[in-house]
Coordinates of C-alpha atoms in Angstrom, one line a residue:
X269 CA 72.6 73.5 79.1
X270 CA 72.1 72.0 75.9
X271 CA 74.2 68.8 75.8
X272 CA 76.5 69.6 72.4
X273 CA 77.3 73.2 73.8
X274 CA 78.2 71.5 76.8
X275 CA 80.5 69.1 75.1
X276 CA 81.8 72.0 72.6
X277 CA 83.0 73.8 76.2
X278 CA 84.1 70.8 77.6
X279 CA 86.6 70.1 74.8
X280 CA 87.7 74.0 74.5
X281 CA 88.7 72.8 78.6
X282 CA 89.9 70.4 78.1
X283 CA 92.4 71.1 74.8
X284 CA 93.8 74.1 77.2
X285 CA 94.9 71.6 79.7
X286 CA 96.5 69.8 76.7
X287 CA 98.2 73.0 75.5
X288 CA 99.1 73.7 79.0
X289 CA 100.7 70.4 79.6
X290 CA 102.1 70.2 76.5
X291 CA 103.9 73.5 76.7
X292 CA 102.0 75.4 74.4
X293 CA 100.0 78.2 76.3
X294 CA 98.7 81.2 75.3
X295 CA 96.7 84.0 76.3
X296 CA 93.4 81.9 74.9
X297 CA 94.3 79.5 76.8
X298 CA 94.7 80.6 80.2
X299 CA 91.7 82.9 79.2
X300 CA 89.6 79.8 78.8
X301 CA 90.6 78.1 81.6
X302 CA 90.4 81.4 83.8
X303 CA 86.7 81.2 83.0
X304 CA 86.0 77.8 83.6
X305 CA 87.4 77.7 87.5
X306 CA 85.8 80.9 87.6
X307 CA 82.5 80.1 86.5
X308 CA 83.0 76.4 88.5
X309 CA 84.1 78.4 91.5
X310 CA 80.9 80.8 91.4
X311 CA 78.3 77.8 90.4
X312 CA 80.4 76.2 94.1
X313 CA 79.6 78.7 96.0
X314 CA 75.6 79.2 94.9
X315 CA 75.2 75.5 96.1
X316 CA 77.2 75.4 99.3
X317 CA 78.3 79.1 100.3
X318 CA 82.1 80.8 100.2
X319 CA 83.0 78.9 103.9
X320 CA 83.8 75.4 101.9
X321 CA 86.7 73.3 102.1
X322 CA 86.8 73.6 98.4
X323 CA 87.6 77.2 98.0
X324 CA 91.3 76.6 98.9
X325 CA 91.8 74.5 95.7
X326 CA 89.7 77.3 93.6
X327 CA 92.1 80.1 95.1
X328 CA 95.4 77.7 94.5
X329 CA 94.2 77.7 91.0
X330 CA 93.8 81.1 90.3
X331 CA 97.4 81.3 91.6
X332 CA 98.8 79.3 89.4
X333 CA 96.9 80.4 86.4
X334 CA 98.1 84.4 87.2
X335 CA 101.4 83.0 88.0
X336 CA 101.3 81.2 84.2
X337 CA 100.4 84.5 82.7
X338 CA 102.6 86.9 84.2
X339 CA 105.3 84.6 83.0
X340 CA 104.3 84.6 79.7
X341 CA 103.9 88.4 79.5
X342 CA 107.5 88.9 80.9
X343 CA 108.8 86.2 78.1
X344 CA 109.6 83.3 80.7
X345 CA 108.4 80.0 79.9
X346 CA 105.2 79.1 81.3
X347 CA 105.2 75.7 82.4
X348 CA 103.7 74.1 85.0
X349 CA 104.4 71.3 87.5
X350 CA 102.1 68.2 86.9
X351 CA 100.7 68.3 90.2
X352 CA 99.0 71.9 89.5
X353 CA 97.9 70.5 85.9
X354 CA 96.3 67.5 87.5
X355 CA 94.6 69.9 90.5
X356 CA 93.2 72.4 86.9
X357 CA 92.2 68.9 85.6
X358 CA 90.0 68.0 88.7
X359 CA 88.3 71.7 88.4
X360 CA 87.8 71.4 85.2
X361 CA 86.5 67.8 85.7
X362 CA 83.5 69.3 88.2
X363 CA 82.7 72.2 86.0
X364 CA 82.2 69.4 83.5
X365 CA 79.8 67.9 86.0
X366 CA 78.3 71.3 86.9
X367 CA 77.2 72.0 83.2
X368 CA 75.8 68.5 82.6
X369 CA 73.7 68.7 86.1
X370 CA 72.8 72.8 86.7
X371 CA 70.3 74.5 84.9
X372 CA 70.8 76.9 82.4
X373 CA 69.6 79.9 84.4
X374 CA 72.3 79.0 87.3
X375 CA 75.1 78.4 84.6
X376 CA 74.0 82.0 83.1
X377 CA 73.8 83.7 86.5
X378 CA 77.6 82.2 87.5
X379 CA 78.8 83.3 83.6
X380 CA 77.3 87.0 84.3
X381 CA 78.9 87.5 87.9
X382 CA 82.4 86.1 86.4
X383 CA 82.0 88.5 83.7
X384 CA 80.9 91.1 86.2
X385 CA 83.8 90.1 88.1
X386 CA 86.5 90.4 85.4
X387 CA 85.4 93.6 85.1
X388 CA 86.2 95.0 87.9
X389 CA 89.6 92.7 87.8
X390 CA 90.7 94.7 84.5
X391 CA 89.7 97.8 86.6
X392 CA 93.2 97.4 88.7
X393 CA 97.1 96.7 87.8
X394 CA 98.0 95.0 90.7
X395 CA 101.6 93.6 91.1
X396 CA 102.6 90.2 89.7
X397 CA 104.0 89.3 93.4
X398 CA 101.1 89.9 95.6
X399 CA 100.3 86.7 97.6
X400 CA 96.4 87.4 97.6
X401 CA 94.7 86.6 94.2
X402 CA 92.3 88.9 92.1
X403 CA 89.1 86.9 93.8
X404 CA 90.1 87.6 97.0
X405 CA 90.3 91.7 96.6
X406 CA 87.0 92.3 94.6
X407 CA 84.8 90.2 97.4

């Protein structure tokens, strides 16, 4: 990937986790955030497969970025706990990593199957309490 768009993405990141943490989220936010661990996830799994020790903080993530926005569409405040903001911090650390280091073609393929992904996501209503994430039912 071309260095400045990488460094353009990077910041958009990493000024979510700032809004995050700072109590200021919105639906751009956890948008943008959504598809960097989702596009880090997918780039993870093309190098080393689903079966990684890894995956567990990909799915906690997703957790608590679906917990974050059904909060905010029922009008609850949607903080988090540092801990979870320091775990989105590391993801967003290795996606980072991943756009400096992959080539564009792998970056493009992840950013289509998230895409391709999402789609099928908006597809479904699922209810705010079910333990299992979006990721996990559209395998």
């Amino acid at each position: 990937m071309d260095p400045i768009r990488a460094r353009a993405l990077s910041l958009e990141h990493h000024l979510a986790l700032v809004a995050l943490r700072t109590g200021q989220p919105s639906v751009d936010i956890i948008a943008r955030l959504f598809n960097a661990i989702g596009a880090a996830r997918f780039l993870h799994e093309a190098a080393h497969g689903q079966e990684t020790p890894e995956q567990s903080r990909f799915e906690q993530a997703w957790r608590v970025l679906l917990e974050c926005s059904n909060r905010m569409r029922e009008g609850r405040p949607a903080a988090m706990n540092e801990a979870d903001l320091v775990d989105l911090q590391k993801l967003v650390l290795l996606h980072d990593e991943q756009m400096a280091t992959t080539p564009v073609h792998q970056l493009l393929a992840a950013r289509h199957r998230l895409g391709h992904w999402l789609d099928q996501v908006a597809q479904f209503d699922w209810p705010s309490d079910d333990p299992a994430t979006p990721i996990e039912r559209c395998r």
